[in-house]
Amino acid sequence: MFLPVTPEEVAALGWQKPDIILVTGDTYIDSPYIGAAALGKLLVSKGYRVGIIAQPDIKSGKDITKLGEPELFWGVTGGSVDSMVANYTALNKRRKSDDYTPGGKNNRRPDRAVIAYCNLIRQHFKGTAPLIIGGIEASLRRVAHYDFWTDKIRRSILFDAKADYLIYGMGEKTILETAAKLKKGKPLFPVKGLCYISDQPEYKYTELPSYEECASDKDKFTSMFRLFYENNDPLTARGLYQKTGDRYLIQNPPQMNPGEKELDEFYDLGFERETHPFYAKQGQVRALDTIRFSINTHRGCYGECNFCAIAVHQGRTVVSRSQESITREAEDITRHGKFKGIINDLGGPTANMYGYECDKKMKLGVCDDKRCLFPDRCPAMKPDHKPQLELLEKVEKLKGVRKVFVASGIRYDLAADDKKEGYNYIRKIAKSHTSGQLKIAPEHSDDKILELMGKPGKKSLEKFRNLFFKFSKEAGKEQYLTYYFIAAHPGCSDKEMNEVKLFAGEKLGVNPGQVQIFTPTPSTWSTLMYYTGKNPFSGEKVFVEKSLKGKENQKSILTGTTRDKSLNERRKTGKRFKDSQRKYRPK
């Protein structure tokens, strides 16, 4: 069933009013990929009455008031994407489309949606039930953070939204505990995964440099971010507090990771995999085409790329669902009226991290002196692709399933480094689970920039590439790889982009088309580099391209006419490459 979105639907359920109203910047798609829908379904399964208001008009009260006032609390999220990222490109141009809006036109999600929705609620409901913000926009802005769109340090979003509490991370355990305490009239202060504002510091916690110090001193901001980042693992993290004006942001320690059974329960709730009819009549929602028949197998990522926020939001520990839960979801999909036999994606943040983790990390938490995969794979992290191979075989054998694709990211270094099953995994992906092309993300080829990105070197990329084409040829398939690259990452100049152009042409045989300009999103190491102009790990200065023209030029070096004379010389001497993805054609 769908969660109610109209007064008529609330009445039909026999409710006088909802216990909880969730307000979201996405339209309401009933899918486990949509945070508001998934948390709403979880709360309902525990006996709470939950309604949803999607993309309310912020210029009037017609939408925000239609379900009345909740008994327990308002839950506010900007949606599946930070609203500023959803609304603006890396060159700060307004985006015309929004895949999470009916009709696809970007006219329903306000800038800084969390703040806008909280203001809207306060405007129409005086002295209302508590406002609790969450989702990726709130989670990544929970402490003082660099904001690219204003080019300054902003204080915690909790202050600007004037909300009562902030739930950070994935939120399931925290929102259930929060709802239970509010229902019983108990204080929320001890709840893990929760932030709030206090007149007093929490002295048993670790103090962060104040907002004012961070806003005026880049070195202070760097030390703050380091403390913040180091205190994100549930097994090792301390609580934090940060002075802002004459008040204090209090961040309780992170919520514990769910176990396999808890994660299974979350995905076994049953979803319609459709847009709610109230919103569906307003137009097609393009995001649904991607997620309707996709299955999330796990969460978290121990890759820790410096430009990625997954480590801060989902965590650095991978938690996997059971194969039984995943096959149950696949079977449920086969009964959907629109299913044509294709599972679009069977994966997670990184598809081939399913089913294995470091035993030491699971017991003691993340290491404070090294990473799992950078600069080299830690010996304690032993990649094992056998669980995913078993899973793929189980799902593809289900009645009604014709094809299972792995469309989410693959860490090619892990696949190439698994001595037992890695080659079998690459062979199976090439033979059965690629729709003609496989997307991978080397991001760059210059060793210096790869180090700043926290990404593996070129050797594993070339090894994976050769194996993929070898196994594609063995399968008699014409397939190719699509490579994603980042332009204008901190440390990168035109010189390094020209090197990528040469590498892509001579080693990969392509003229890259999938190139994105680095966007400094809150709470990543790369954003810290962008703001400070320093490598936070060495203290060395790094070049940062901040002009829009310079950023665009770096991208054009890869996608357009190169400005590198040496490449032109190589072309003249006969060292040529195709300006398209090189395909291996079977004879």
XYZ file of C-alpha atoms in Angstrom:
587
model
C 0.000 0.000 0.000
C 0.952 3.641 -0.448
C 1.298 5.955 2.524
C -1.520 8.548 2.559
C -0.929 11.905 0.890
C -4.441 13.405 1.018
C -6.994 14.026 3.808
C -9.319 11.542 2.113
C -6.708 8.784 2.293
C -6.032 9.552 5.949
C -9.774 9.315 6.718
C -10.112 6.085 4.732
C -7.553 4.492 7.050
C -9.670 5.489 10.061
C -7.105 7.979 11.350
C -8.087 11.270 12.926
C -4.628 12.585 12.059
C -1.151 11.198 11.429
C 1.350 10.619 14.210
C 4.122 11.684 11.851
C 4.147 13.745 8.663
C 7.163 13.412 6.370
C 7.926 16.354 4.072
C 10.269 15.682 1.155
C 11.870 17.455 -1.804
C 11.262 14.407 -4.032
C 7.899 13.371 -5.343
C 6.521 10.344 -3.510
C 7.832 7.176 -5.148
C 7.061 4.120 -3.034
C 10.474 2.486 -3.315
C 13.212 1.317 -0.917
C 15.540 3.710 -2.790
C 13.546 6.744 -1.595
C 14.377 7.642 2.006
C 11.079 9.257 3.000
C 9.067 6.355 1.581
C 11.265 3.689 3.161
C 11.350 5.295 6.623
C 7.629 5.951 6.406
C 6.940 2.298 5.651
C 9.225 1.255 8.523
C 7.372 3.488 10.969
C 3.999 2.164 9.790
C 5.231 -1.405 10.303
C 5.827 -0.485 13.954
C 2.331 0.857 14.429
C 2.723 4.562 13.692
C 0.345 6.538 11.460
C 2.470 8.241 8.790
C 1.545 10.642 6.003
C 3.708 12.184 3.281
C 3.702 15.649 1.742
C 5.912 15.699 -1.362
C 7.372 18.867 -2.891
C 4.980 21.298 -1.149
C 4.428 24.739 -2.638
C 6.478 27.090 -0.438
C 4.569 30.192 -1.579
C 1.313 29.153 0.066
C -0.033 26.890 2.782
C -2.247 24.763 0.529
C 0.070 21.763 0.498
C 1.744 21.888 3.894
C -1.570 22.219 5.763
C -3.587 19.553 3.935
C -2.891 16.729 6.413
C -3.165 18.950 9.473
C -0.669 18.805 12.319
C 1.075 15.567 13.350
C 0.709 14.119 16.821
C 4.405 13.316 17.355
C 6.672 15.142 14.902
C 7.375 16.501 11.435
C 10.157 14.771 9.500
C 11.771 17.024 6.881
C 14.202 16.020 4.126
C 15.488 17.768 1.019
C 15.153 14.472 -0.862
C 17.500 11.914 -2.375
C 19.938 14.620 -3.530
C 21.167 17.765 -1.796
C 18.852 20.449 -3.148
C 21.713 22.721 -4.231
C 23.295 19.873 -6.187
C 19.890 19.037 -7.646
C 19.289 22.638 -8.708
C 22.727 23.787 -9.940
C 25.528 22.412 -12.102
C 29.208 22.495 -11.183
C 29.393 25.731 -13.215
C 26.602 27.159 -11.049
C 24.023 27.144 -13.827
C 20.418 26.386 -12.972
C 19.453 22.831 -13.943
C 16.418 22.652 -16.204
C 15.394 19.105 -15.294
C 14.814 17.116 -12.122
C 14.434 13.336 -12.355
C 12.506 13.214 -9.069
C 9.800 15.682 -10.155
C 6.699 14.697 -12.180
C 7.133 15.919 -15.739
C 10.880 16.273 -15.231
C 10.903 20.066 -15.042
C 13.003 21.534 -12.242
C 10.329 23.792 -10.752
C 9.268 22.051 -7.538
C 12.383 21.692 -5.344
C 13.414 24.952 -3.616
C 17.025 25.905 -2.971
C 18.085 24.787 0.520
C 14.927 22.720 0.669
C 15.333 21.623 4.296
C 15.448 25.225 5.500
C 12.629 26.265 3.163
C 10.301 23.480 4.341
C 11.015 24.113 8.023
C 10.244 27.811 7.530
C 7.037 26.864 5.731
C 5.895 24.658 8.610
C 6.697 27.296 11.229
C 4.835 29.886 9.191
C 1.585 27.913 9.153
C 1.805 26.003 12.455
C 2.752 28.065 15.485
C 4.152 26.130 18.421
C 3.808 22.903 16.499
C 5.091 19.386 17.122
C 8.886 18.972 16.981
C 10.614 19.488 13.618
C 13.185 16.778 12.888
C 15.384 17.128 9.828
C 17.295 14.332 8.114
C 18.381 12.898 4.787
C 21.591 13.596 2.932
C 21.189 17.390 2.842
C 20.874 17.628 6.617
C 23.297 14.809 7.391
C 26.228 16.305 5.464
C 25.564 19.820 6.779
C 25.201 18.899 10.438
C 28.339 20.722 11.590
C 30.051 23.853 10.285
C 30.681 23.194 6.596
C 31.973 24.812 3.421
C 29.165 25.859 1.099
C 30.258 26.104 -2.534
C 27.257 28.160 -3.622
C 28.004 31.034 -1.224
C 31.756 30.339 -1.056
C 31.827 30.511 2.723
C 31.612 28.433 5.868
C 28.043 28.008 7.020
C 26.990 26.976 10.498
C 25.140 23.723 11.149
C 21.926 23.519 9.155
C 20.127 22.836 12.448
C 20.531 26.527 13.353
C 19.449 27.875 9.966
C 16.455 25.546 9.703
C 15.419 26.361 13.279
C 14.552 22.693 13.668
C 14.427 20.872 16.998
C 16.536 17.839 16.105
C 18.638 16.423 13.283
C 18.944 12.723 12.491
C 22.161 11.946 10.633
C 23.224 8.885 8.695
C 20.771 6.345 7.322
C 18.350 6.936 10.163
C 16.231 3.776 10.606
C 17.200 2.935 14.193
C 17.336 6.559 15.239
C 13.916 7.483 13.868
C 12.282 4.463 15.543
C 13.895 5.271 18.877
C 12.957 8.939 18.472
C 9.317 8.119 17.720
C 9.109 5.738 20.684
C 10.507 8.299 23.119
C 8.260 11.092 21.855
C 5.226 8.822 22.170
C 6.138 8.083 25.790
C 7.042 11.695 26.537
C 10.663 10.878 27.272
C 13.639 13.165 26.427
C 15.576 12.521 23.225
C 18.978 13.687 24.419
C 20.546 10.196 24.785
C 19.461 8.932 21.332
C 22.392 7.903 19.118
C 22.586 9.393 15.632
C 20.874 12.586 16.843
C 21.975 16.238 16.887
C 20.380 19.053 18.856
C 21.105 22.580 20.088
C 21.883 23.307 23.726
C 22.719 26.294 25.894
C 25.433 24.214 27.533
C 28.290 22.112 26.124
C 28.311 18.356 26.638
C 31.675 18.108 28.410
C 31.941 14.318 28.144
C 32.046 14.760 24.356
C 34.910 16.009 22.175
C 34.904 19.727 21.433
C 35.218 20.873 17.824
C 36.657 24.291 16.961
C 33.792 26.777 17.063
C 31.864 27.871 14.014
C 33.387 31.349 14.325
C 36.921 29.912 14.439
C 36.210 27.737 11.392
C 34.755 30.676 9.452
C 37.818 32.855 10.070
C 40.701 30.357 10.082
C 41.165 27.678 7.404
C 43.574 25.695 9.557
C 40.980 25.573 12.336
C 38.406 24.390 9.816
C 40.803 21.653 8.691
C 41.352 20.435 12.249
C 37.583 20.538 12.832
C 36.879 18.448 9.759
C 39.498 15.900 10.762
C 37.905 15.461 14.193
C 34.467 15.294 12.627
C 35.500 12.672 10.058
C 37.347 10.533 12.592
C 34.255 10.311 14.793
C 31.845 8.659 12.376
C 32.334 4.982 13.147
C 29.740 3.550 15.580
C 32.290 1.385 17.404
C 34.928 4.057 18.007
C 33.307 7.491 17.714
C 32.848 9.932 20.549
C 30.083 12.494 20.741
C 30.947 15.991 19.524
C 29.969 19.540 20.396
C 30.618 22.819 18.604
C 30.026 26.331 19.882
C 28.043 28.568 17.554
C 27.408 32.059 18.889
C 26.319 31.594 22.494
C 24.843 28.122 21.900
C 26.174 24.666 21.191
C 25.545 22.058 18.547
C 25.545 18.653 20.248
C 26.156 15.573 18.087
C 25.511 12.297 19.874
C 27.673 9.321 18.844
C 26.612 7.532 15.634
C 23.887 4.933 15.656
C 25.104 1.326 15.510
C 25.139 -0.297 12.095
C 22.206 -2.615 11.435
C 22.838 -6.323 11.395
C 21.868 -8.534 8.478
C 18.510 -9.371 10.063
C 17.665 -5.701 10.646
C 18.655 -4.759 7.107
C 16.539 -7.592 5.726
C 13.541 -6.370 7.715
C 13.926 -2.907 6.218
C 13.834 -4.212 2.645
C 11.110 -6.787 3.308
C 8.477 -4.118 4.006
C 6.863 -4.397 0.570
C 6.859 -1.480 -1.863
C 4.602 -0.489 -4.736
C 7.569 0.547 -6.921
C 5.421 3.274 -8.421
C 4.767 6.978 -8.012
C 1.752 7.643 -5.800
C -1.267 8.153 -8.115
C -1.846 11.666 -6.731
C 1.559 12.723 -8.086
C 1.743 10.324 -11.041
C -1.073 12.177 -12.796
C 1.164 15.267 -12.814
C 3.659 13.645 -15.179
C 6.280 10.958 -15.653
C 9.009 10.619 -13.012
C 12.218 9.643 -14.767
C 14.006 8.390 -11.653
C 11.469 5.577 -11.472
C 12.761 4.118 -14.737
C 16.101 3.460 -13.033
C 15.034 2.315 -9.586
C 11.725 0.509 -10.184
C 13.330 -2.870 -10.943
C 16.699 -2.395 -9.228
C 17.751 -4.124 -6.010
C 20.048 -2.741 -3.327
C 22.186 -5.559 -1.919
C 24.155 -3.711 0.774
C 25.105 -0.304 2.129
C 28.292 1.489 3.087
C 31.640 1.691 1.303
C 35.183 1.213 2.531
C 36.637 2.773 -0.613
C 36.732 6.233 1.018
C 37.269 8.257 -2.154
C 38.048 11.776 -0.981
C 35.366 13.395 -3.160
C 32.606 11.045 -1.986
C 30.273 11.560 0.986
C 29.200 7.921 1.397
C 31.744 7.360 4.180
C 30.195 10.165 6.253
C 26.549 9.382 5.472
C 26.311 5.588 5.060
C 29.534 4.663 6.808
C 32.846 2.970 6.047
C 31.575 -0.466 7.045
C 29.734 -2.548 4.461
C 26.586 -4.227 5.788
C 25.031 -6.792 3.444
C 21.545 -8.246 3.166
C 21.026 -11.992 3.194
C 20.720 -13.731 -0.150
C 17.263 -14.934 0.944
C 16.032 -11.361 1.458
C 17.390 -10.262 -1.908
C 15.827 -13.188 -3.775
C 12.505 -12.503 -2.014
C 12.627 -8.941 -3.319
C 13.465 -10.215 -6.801
C 10.509 -12.597 -6.661
C 8.274 -9.719 -5.585
C 9.505 -7.710 -8.581
C 8.585 -10.535 -10.970
C 4.967 -10.143 -9.854
C 4.872 -6.452 -10.768
C 2.552 -5.756 -13.694
C 5.172 -3.793 -15.636
C 8.056 -6.209 -15.161
C 9.449 -7.499 -18.454
C 12.083 -9.841 -17.076
C 14.950 -7.352 -16.606
C 16.529 -6.534 -13.226
C 18.154 -3.195 -14.044
C 20.732 -3.326 -11.270
C 21.772 -5.742 -8.554
C 24.269 -3.818 -6.480
C 25.009 -1.082 -3.979
C 27.258 1.959 -3.584
C 29.972 -0.342 -4.940
C 28.491 -3.525 -6.380
C 31.392 -5.882 -5.720
C 31.706 -5.107 -2.004
C 28.734 -7.363 -1.298
C 29.118 -10.141 1.225
C 32.537 -9.540 2.782
C 34.208 -7.177 5.235
C 37.311 -6.935 7.403
C 36.776 -9.083 10.518
C 38.886 -6.713 12.609
C 36.805 -3.707 11.568
C 33.558 -5.498 12.355
C 34.745 -6.155 15.907
C 36.849 -3.088 16.732
C 35.742 -0.406 14.270
C 37.660 1.390 11.532
C 41.395 1.875 11.832
C 42.522 5.374 12.765
C 45.887 5.128 11.006
C 45.096 3.605 7.609
C 42.430 3.009 4.990
C 41.122 -0.260 3.638
C 42.058 0.271 -0.016
C 44.370 3.278 -0.235
C 47.175 3.663 -1.138
C 47.089 -0.134 -1.380
C 44.654 -2.743 -0.164
C 45.168 -3.572 3.508
C 46.098 -7.267 3.938
C 43.264 -7.603 6.473
C 40.722 -6.714 3.783
C 40.425 -9.858 1.701
C 38.166 -9.399 -1.353
C 35.856 -12.340 -1.967
C 33.489 -12.252 -4.935
C 32.017 -15.677 -4.245
C 28.943 -14.326 -2.346
C 28.010 -12.031 -5.216
C 28.579 -14.759 -7.788
C 26.226 -17.011 -5.819
C 23.687 -14.214 -5.536
C 23.748 -13.433 -9.249
C 23.188 -17.090 -10.082
C 20.259 -17.382 -7.668
C 18.492 -14.291 -8.961
C 18.980 -15.051 -12.650
C 17.480 -18.527 -12.146
C 14.220 -17.167 -10.705
C 11.100 -17.779 -12.746
C 10.260 -14.694 -14.779
C 13.783 -13.219 -14.706
C 15.415 -13.054 -18.131
C 18.390 -10.824 -17.361
C 20.168 -9.366 -14.338
C 22.437 -6.377 -14.863
C 25.094 -4.933 -12.578
C 24.861 -1.242 -13.374
C 26.170 0.306 -10.145
C 29.841 0.990 -9.579
C 32.456 -1.761 -9.623
C 35.835 -1.383 -7.928
C 38.004 -2.875 -10.632
C 40.989 -3.029 -8.274
C 39.075 -5.380 -5.955
C 37.958 -7.584 -8.832
C 41.455 -7.815 -10.254
C 42.954 -8.427 -6.789
C 40.737 -11.350 -5.764
C 43.012 -14.312 -6.466
C 40.301 -16.939 -6.000
C 37.121 -15.584 -7.557
C 38.010 -12.212 -9.103
C 38.586 -13.532 -12.617
C 35.417 -15.627 -12.435
C 33.519 -12.508 -11.380
C 34.846 -10.435 -14.288
C 34.108 -13.316 -16.677
C 30.528 -13.635 -15.400
C 29.929 -9.878 -15.552
C 31.229 -9.793 -19.138
C 29.262 -12.866 -20.179
C 25.900 -12.345 -18.499
C 25.447 -9.084 -16.617
C 26.456 -6.258 -18.939
C 24.071 -4.505 -21.295
C 26.665 -3.955 -24.012
C 28.663 -1.518 -21.937
C 30.006 -1.486 -18.399
C 30.510 1.756 -16.505
C 33.610 2.160 -14.375
C 35.095 5.236 -12.753
C 38.873 5.652 -12.860
C 38.225 9.428 -12.394
C 41.792 10.327 -13.448
C 45.105 8.848 -14.579
C 47.718 11.169 -13.078
C 49.241 9.527 -9.983
C 49.400 12.805 -8.076
C 45.714 13.554 -8.651
C 44.692 9.955 -7.957
C 46.461 10.246 -4.608
C 44.538 13.437 -3.819
C 41.338 11.621 -4.793
C 42.158 8.562 -2.702
C 41.794 6.375 -5.809
C 43.844 3.340 -6.960
C 46.513 3.660 -9.641
C 46.335 2.866 -13.343
C 47.727 -0.674 -13.240
C 44.586 -2.276 -11.844
C 42.467 -0.355 -14.377
C 44.458 -1.670 -17.327
C 44.402 -5.194 -15.890
C 40.632 -5.121 -15.445
C 40.142 -3.632 -18.909
C 42.179 -6.348 -20.590
C 40.342 -9.092 -18.697
C 36.917 -7.639 -19.459
C 37.620 -7.480 -23.179
C 39.201 -10.928 -23.148
C 36.122 -12.464 -21.507
C 33.750 -10.472 -23.738
C 35.529 -11.880 -26.765
C 35.346 -15.406 -25.340
C 31.593 -14.930 -24.892
C 31.279 -13.797 -28.502
C 29.994 -10.378 -27.421
C 30.606 -6.916 -28.792
C 30.997 -4.873 -25.624
C 32.894 -1.887 -24.336
C 33.728 0.067 -21.222
C 32.478 3.551 -20.403
C 34.939 5.497 -18.275
C 33.933 8.296 -15.913
C 36.431 11.073 -15.279
C 36.485 14.169 -13.065
C 37.824 17.510 -14.285
C 39.036 20.352 -12.059
C 39.541 18.259 -8.935
C 41.849 20.042 -6.444
C 45.432 19.678 -7.625
C 44.441 19.259 -11.261
C 45.451 21.768 -13.921
C 45.272 21.723 -17.718
C 48.574 19.833 -17.731
C 47.131 16.883 -15.803
C 43.968 16.857 -17.927
C 46.099 16.647 -21.045
C 47.819 13.625 -19.515
C 44.420 12.019 -18.998
C 43.629 12.722 -22.651
C 46.814 10.958 -23.726
C 46.232 8.030 -21.394
C 42.621 7.607 -22.471
C 43.583 7.664 -26.123
C 46.690 5.517 -26.062
C 45.923 3.048 -23.271
C 42.126 2.894 -23.229
C 41.438 3.642 -26.889
C 38.712 6.187 -26.211
C 37.885 9.843 -26.454
C 36.100 10.254 -23.074
C 32.524 11.464 -23.170
C 31.556 10.943 -19.521
C 33.358 13.808 -17.794
C 31.993 15.759 -14.870
C 33.418 18.872 -13.288
C 34.213 18.484 -9.611
C 31.474 19.900 -7.385
C 32.550 20.738 -3.812
C 29.727 19.149 -1.818
C 29.665 19.411 1.993
C 31.661 17.086 4.241
C 34.278 15.565 1.919
C 38.074 15.737 2.011
C 38.182 17.025 -1.569
C 35.861 19.902 -0.676
C 38.198 20.719 2.199
C 41.089 20.856 -0.300
C 39.053 23.061 -2.617
C 38.328 25.571 0.145
C 41.739 25.651 1.841
C 44.028 25.122 -1.165
C 45.982 22.573 0.881
C 46.412 18.831 1.004
C 44.972 18.091 4.475
C 47.116 14.958 4.832
C 50.489 16.551 4.036
C 49.849 20.261 4.576
C 51.254 21.035 1.107
C 49.617 23.645 -1.074
C 47.628 22.378 -4.039
C 46.467 24.202 -7.125
C 42.703 24.720 -7.197
C 40.906 25.793 -10.355
C 38.115 28.082 -9.190
C 37.266 30.057 -12.309
C 34.272 28.827 -14.271
C 36.158 29.267 -17.544
C 39.104 27.255 -16.249
C 36.860 24.420 -15.062
C 35.038 24.301 -18.370
C 38.337 24.286 -20.219
C 39.587 21.286 -18.233
C 36.488 19.357 -19.219
C 36.814 20.393 -22.861
C 40.358 19.041 -22.973
C 38.885 15.562 -22.537
C 35.660 15.935 -24.475
C 36.674 18.420 -27.166
C 39.771 19.592 -29.032
C 42.929 19.006 -27.047
C 45.373 21.824 -26.474
C 48.286 19.472 -25.967
C 50.815 19.773 -28.808
C 52.480 16.499 -27.879
C 49.245 14.634 -28.605
C 49.059 16.249 -32.032
C 52.657 15.183 -32.671
C 51.852 11.592 -31.716
C 48.934 11.622 -34.132
C 51.233 12.851 -36.917
C 53.664 10.011 -36.290
C 50.958 7.419 -36.712
C 50.075 6.675 -33.082
C 46.360 7.025 -33.492
C 43.292 6.007 -31.559
C 39.572 5.977 -32.197
C 37.496 8.875 -30.903
C 34.871 6.430 -29.649
C 34.639 3.544 -27.239
C 36.777 0.740 -28.669
C 34.744 -2.388 -29.225
C 36.057 -5.926 -29.395
C 34.289 -7.670 -32.225
C 34.312 -11.474 -32.315
C 35.498 -13.107 -35.515
